[in-house]
Short mmCIF file of C-alpha atoms in Angstrom, two decimals:
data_model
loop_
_atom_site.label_atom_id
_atom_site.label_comp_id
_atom_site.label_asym_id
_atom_site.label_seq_id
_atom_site.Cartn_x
_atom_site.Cartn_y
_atom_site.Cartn_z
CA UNK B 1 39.60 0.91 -20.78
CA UNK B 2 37.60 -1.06 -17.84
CA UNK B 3 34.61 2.06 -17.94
CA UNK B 4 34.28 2.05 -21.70
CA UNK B 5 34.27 -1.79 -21.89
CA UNK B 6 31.66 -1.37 -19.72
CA UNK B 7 29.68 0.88 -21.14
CA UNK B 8 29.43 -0.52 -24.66
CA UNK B 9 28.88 -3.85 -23.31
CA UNK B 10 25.20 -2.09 -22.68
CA UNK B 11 24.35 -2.14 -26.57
CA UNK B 12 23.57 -4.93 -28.41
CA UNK B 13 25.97 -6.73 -30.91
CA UNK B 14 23.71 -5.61 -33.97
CA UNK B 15 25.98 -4.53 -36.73
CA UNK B 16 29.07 -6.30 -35.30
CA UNK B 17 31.48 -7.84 -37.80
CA UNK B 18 31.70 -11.58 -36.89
CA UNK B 19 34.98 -12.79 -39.00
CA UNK B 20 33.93 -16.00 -40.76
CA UNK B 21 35.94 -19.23 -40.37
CA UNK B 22 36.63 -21.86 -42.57
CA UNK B 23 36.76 -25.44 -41.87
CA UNK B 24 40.47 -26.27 -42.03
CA UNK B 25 42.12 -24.55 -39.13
CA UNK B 26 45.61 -25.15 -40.82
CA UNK B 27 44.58 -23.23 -43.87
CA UNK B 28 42.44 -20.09 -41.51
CA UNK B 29 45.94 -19.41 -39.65
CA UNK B 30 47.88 -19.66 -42.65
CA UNK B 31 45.70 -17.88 -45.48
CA UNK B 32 45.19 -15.18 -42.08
CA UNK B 33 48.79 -14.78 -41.94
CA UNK B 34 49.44 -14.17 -45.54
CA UNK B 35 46.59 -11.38 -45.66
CA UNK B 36 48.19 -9.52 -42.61
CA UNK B 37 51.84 -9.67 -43.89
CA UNK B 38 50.24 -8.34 -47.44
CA UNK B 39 48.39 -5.52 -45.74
CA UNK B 40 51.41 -4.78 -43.50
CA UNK B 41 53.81 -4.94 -46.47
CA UNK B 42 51.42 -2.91 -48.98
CA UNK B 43 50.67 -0.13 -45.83
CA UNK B 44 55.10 -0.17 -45.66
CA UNK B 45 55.54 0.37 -49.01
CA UNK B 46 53.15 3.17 -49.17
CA UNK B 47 54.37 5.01 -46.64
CA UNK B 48 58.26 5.19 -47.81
CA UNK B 49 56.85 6.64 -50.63
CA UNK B 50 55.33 9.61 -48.99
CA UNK B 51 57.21 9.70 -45.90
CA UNK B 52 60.64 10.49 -44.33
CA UNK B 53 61.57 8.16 -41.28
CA UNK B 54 60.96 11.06 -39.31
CA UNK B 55 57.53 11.59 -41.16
CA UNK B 56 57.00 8.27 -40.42
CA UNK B 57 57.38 8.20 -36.84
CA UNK B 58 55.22 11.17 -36.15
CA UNK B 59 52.57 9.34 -38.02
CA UNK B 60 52.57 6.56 -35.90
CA UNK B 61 52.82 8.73 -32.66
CA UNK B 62 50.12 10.88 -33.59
CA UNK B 63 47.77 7.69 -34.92
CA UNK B 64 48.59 6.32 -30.87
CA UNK B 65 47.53 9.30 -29.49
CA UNK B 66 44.61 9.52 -31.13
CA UNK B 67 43.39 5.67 -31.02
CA UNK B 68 43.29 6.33 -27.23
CA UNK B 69 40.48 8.66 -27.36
CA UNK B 70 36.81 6.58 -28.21
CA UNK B 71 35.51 9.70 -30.68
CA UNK B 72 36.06 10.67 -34.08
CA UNK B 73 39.15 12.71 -34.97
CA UNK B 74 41.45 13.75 -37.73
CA UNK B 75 44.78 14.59 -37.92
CA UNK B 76 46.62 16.88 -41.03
CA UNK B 77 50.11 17.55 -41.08
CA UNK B 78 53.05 17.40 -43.69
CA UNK B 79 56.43 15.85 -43.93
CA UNK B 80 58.99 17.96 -43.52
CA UNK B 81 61.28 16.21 -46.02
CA UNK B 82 59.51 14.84 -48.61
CA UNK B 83 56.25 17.22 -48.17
CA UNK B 84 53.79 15.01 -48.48
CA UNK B 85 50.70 16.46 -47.14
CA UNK B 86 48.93 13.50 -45.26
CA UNK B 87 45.30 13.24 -43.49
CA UNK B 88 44.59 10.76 -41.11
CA UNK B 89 40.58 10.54 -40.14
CA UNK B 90 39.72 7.68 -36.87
CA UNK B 91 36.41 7.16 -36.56
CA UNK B 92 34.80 6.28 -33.61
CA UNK B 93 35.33 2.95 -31.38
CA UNK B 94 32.95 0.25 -32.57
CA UNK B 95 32.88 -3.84 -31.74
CA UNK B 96 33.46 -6.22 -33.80
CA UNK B 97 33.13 -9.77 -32.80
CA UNK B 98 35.56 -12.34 -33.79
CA UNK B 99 35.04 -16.42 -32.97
CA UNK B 100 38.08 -18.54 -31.87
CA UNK B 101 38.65 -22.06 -31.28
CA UNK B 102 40.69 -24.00 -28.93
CA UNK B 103 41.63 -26.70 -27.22
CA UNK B 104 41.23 -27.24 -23.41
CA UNK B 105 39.67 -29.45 -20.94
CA UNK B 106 36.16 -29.63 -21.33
CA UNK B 107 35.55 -28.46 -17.69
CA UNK B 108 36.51 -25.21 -18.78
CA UNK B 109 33.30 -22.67 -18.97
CA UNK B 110 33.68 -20.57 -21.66
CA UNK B 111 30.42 -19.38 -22.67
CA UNK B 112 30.74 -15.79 -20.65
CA UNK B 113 31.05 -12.39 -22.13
CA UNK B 114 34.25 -11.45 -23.04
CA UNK B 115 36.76 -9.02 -24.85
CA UNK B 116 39.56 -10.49 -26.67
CA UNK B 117 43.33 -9.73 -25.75
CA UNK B 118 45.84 -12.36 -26.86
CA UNK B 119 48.66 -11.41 -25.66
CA UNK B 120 51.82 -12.71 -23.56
CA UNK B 121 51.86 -12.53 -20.29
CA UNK B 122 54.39 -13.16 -17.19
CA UNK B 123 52.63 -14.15 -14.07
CA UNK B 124 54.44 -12.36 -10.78
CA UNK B 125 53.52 -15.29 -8.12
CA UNK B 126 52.15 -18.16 -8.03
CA UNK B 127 48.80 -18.46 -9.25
CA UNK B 128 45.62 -20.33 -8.82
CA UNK B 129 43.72 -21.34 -11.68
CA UNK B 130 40.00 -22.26 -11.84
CA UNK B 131 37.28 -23.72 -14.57
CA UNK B 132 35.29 -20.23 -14.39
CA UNK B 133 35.93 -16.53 -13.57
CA UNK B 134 35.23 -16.81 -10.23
CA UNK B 135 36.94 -18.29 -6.75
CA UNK B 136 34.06 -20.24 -5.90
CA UNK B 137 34.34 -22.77 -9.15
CA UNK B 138 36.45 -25.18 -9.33
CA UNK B 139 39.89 -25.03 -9.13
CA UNK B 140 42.21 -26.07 -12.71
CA UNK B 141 45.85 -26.00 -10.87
CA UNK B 142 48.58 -23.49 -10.30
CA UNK B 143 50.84 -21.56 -12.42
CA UNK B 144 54.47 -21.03 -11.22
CA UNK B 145 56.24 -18.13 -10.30
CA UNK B 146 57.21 -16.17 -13.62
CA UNK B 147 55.71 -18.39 -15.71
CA UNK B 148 55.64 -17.43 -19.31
CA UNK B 149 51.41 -17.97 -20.57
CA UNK B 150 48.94 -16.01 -23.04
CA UNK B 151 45.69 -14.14 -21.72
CA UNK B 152 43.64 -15.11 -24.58
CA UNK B 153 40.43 -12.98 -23.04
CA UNK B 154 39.26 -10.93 -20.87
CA UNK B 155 36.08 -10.96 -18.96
CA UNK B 156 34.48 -7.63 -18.99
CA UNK B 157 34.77 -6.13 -16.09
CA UNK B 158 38.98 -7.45 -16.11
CA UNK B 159 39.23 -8.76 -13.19
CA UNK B 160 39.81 -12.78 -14.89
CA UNK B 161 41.77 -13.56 -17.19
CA UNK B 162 41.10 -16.87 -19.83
CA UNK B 163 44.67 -18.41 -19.86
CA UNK B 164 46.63 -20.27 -22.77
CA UNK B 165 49.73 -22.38 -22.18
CA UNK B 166 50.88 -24.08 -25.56
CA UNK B 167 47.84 -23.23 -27.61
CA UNK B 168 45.96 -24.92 -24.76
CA UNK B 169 43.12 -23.47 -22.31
CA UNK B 170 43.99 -24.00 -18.86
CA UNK B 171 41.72 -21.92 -16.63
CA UNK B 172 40.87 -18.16 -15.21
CA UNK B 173 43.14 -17.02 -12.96
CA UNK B 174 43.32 -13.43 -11.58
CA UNK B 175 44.88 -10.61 -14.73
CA UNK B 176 46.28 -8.53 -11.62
CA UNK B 177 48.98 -11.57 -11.40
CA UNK B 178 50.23 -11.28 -14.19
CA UNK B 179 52.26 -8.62 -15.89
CA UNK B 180 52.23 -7.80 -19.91
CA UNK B 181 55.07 -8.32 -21.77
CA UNK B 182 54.47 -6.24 -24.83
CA UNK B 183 53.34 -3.09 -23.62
CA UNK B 184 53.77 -0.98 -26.80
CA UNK B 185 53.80 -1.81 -30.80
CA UNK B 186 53.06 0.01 -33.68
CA UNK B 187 49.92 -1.72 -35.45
CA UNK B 188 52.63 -2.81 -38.70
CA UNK B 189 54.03 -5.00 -35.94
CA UNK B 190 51.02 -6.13 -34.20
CA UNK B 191 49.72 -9.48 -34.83
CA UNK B 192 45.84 -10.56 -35.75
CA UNK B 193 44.09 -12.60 -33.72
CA UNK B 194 44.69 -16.16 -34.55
CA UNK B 195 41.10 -17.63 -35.45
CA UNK B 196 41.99 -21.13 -35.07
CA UNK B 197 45.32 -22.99 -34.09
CA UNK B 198 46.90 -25.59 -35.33
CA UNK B 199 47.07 -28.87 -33.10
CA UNK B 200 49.18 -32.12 -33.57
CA UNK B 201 46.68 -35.01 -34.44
CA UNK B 202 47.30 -36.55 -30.93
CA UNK B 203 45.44 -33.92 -28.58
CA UNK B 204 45.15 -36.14 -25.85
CA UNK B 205 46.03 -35.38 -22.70
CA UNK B 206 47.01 -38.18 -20.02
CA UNK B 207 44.67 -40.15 -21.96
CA UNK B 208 41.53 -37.79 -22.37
CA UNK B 209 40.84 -36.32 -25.60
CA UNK B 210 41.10 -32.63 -25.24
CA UNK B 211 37.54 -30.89 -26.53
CA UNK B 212 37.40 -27.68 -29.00
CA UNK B 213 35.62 -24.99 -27.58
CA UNK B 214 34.11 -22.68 -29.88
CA UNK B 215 34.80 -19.26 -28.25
CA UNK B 216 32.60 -15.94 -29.10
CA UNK B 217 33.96 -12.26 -28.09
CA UNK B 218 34.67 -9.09 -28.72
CA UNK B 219 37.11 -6.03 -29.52
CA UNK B 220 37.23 -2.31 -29.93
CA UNK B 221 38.02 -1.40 -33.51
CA UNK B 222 37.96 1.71 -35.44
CA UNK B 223 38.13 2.50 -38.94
CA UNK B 224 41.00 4.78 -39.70
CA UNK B 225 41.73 6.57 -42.99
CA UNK B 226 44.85 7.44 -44.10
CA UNK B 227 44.94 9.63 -46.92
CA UNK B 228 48.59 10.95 -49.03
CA UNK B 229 49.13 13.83 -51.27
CA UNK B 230 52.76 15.06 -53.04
CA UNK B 231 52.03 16.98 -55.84
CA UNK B 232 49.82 15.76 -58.28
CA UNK B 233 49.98 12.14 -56.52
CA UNK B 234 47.35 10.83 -54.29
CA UNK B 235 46.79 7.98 -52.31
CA UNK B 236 44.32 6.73 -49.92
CA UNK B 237 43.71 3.55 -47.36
CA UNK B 238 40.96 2.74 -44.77
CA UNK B 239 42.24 0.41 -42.16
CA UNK B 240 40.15 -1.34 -39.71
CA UNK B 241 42.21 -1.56 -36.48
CA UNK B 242 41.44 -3.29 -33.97
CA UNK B 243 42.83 -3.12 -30.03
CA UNK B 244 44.67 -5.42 -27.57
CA UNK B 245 45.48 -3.04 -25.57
CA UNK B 246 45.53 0.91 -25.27
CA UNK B 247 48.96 1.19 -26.88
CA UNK B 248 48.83 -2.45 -28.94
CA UNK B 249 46.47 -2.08 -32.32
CA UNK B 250 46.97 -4.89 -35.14
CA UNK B 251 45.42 -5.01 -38.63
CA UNK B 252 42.17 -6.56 -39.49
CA UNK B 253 43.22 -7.78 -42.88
CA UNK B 254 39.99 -8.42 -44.00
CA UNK B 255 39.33 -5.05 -44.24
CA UNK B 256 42.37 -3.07 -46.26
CA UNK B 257 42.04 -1.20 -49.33
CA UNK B 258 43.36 1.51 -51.20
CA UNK B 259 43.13 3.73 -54.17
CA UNK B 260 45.45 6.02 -56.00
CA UNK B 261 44.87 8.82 -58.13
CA UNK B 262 47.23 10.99 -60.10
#
């Protein structure tokens, strides 16, 4: 992952998808929500029509598979039980740029390249935590010996980690220290990046008002068609996935479709 974060990081964001936002941040997370759990329940409900469970699962294990490589591929097989001839076409791995926002102390730099991950995380020692991806800025506190936190981002080379506690930046701290705690879910079960939070009115913080920082990065996505045939049924949806990690994928909501033909 590290070597082709890298090496797309050389092009330019040209073309990138930047998800727009809305002003409310109650109503981006919830109307967000909704659209995923529609996509996930249409994309549910399409599949038991086609496939077995066993169908199913070697869908799913063949769509993982494939996701890990960065070039185009396609993937034809057939249900054993219900024979439902399906195709499934990934194209190749593209970025799309998403913009979050959250609170945090205003010390904290976040204006550095990075690729989004947003996911738990359980820290193995005792950690140091500092205002920028690097030992020589300032230093934010400690986090505690199996501490339960979010990496929200990654720096590009992922080495630092950008750290949540309770919806709340608190600092870079080193993403060897921590260990994942979801290290493998089928896209259905993966959740979207959540654009903007929402905060209790008070956001202060031992009396200081805790800022909004506006935060601009990146993912790997790829388009991914899946396409269903059972005699003179067919069915077809393009997907935009888009990566956490090599074996985590959620739905981009904002770009499901799908037509049938009989």
């Amino acid at each position: 992952m590290k070597q082709l974060i890298l090496s797309i990081a050389l092009f330019t964001l040209t073309g990138c998808q930047l998800t727009e936002l809305v002003k409310d941040p109650g109503a981006i997370e919830t109307q967000l929500k909704k659209q995923h759990a529609l996509a996930a329940l249409a994309i549910n409900e399409e599949l038991d029509l086609f496939l077995s469970d066993q169908g199913r699962q070697h869908l799913f294990r063949e769509l993982a598979h494939s996701l890990k490589k960065p070039t185009h591929s396609k993937i034809v097989n057939q249900d054993s039980v219900t024979k439902t001839r399906w195709t499934a076409t990934i194209d190749d791995t593209t970025l799309q740029a998403f913009q979050l926002q959250r609170v945090g102390q205003e010390s904290i730099k976040t204006n550095f390249e990075l690729m989004f991950l947003d996911i738990p995380v359980i820290s193995k020692n005792k950690t140091s935590l500092f205002q920028a991806p690097s030992p020589d800025s300032a230093p934010m506190g400690q986090i505690a010996k199996n501490e339960l936190v979010k990496v929200l981002a990654l720096e590009l080379n992922e080495e630092w980690a950008l750290i949540e506690r309770d919806n709340q930046l608190i600092g870079y701290a080193k993403y060897a220290d921590f260990e994942n705690t979801i290290k493998k879910r089928d896209f259905l079960n993966s959740r979207p990046y959540e654009l903007k939070v929402t905060y209790d009115n008070d956001l202060t913080r031992d009396g200081y008002v805790l800022p909004i920082h506006h935060i601009f990065g990146l993912a790997q996505c790829r388009i991914v068609k899946l396409q269903f045939k059972r005699q003179a049924i067919q069915q077809q949806r393009t997907i935009n996935l888009c990566q956490k990690t090599p074996d985590v994928w959620f739905i981009d909501p904002h770009h499901d479709s799908a037509t049938t033909a009989n």
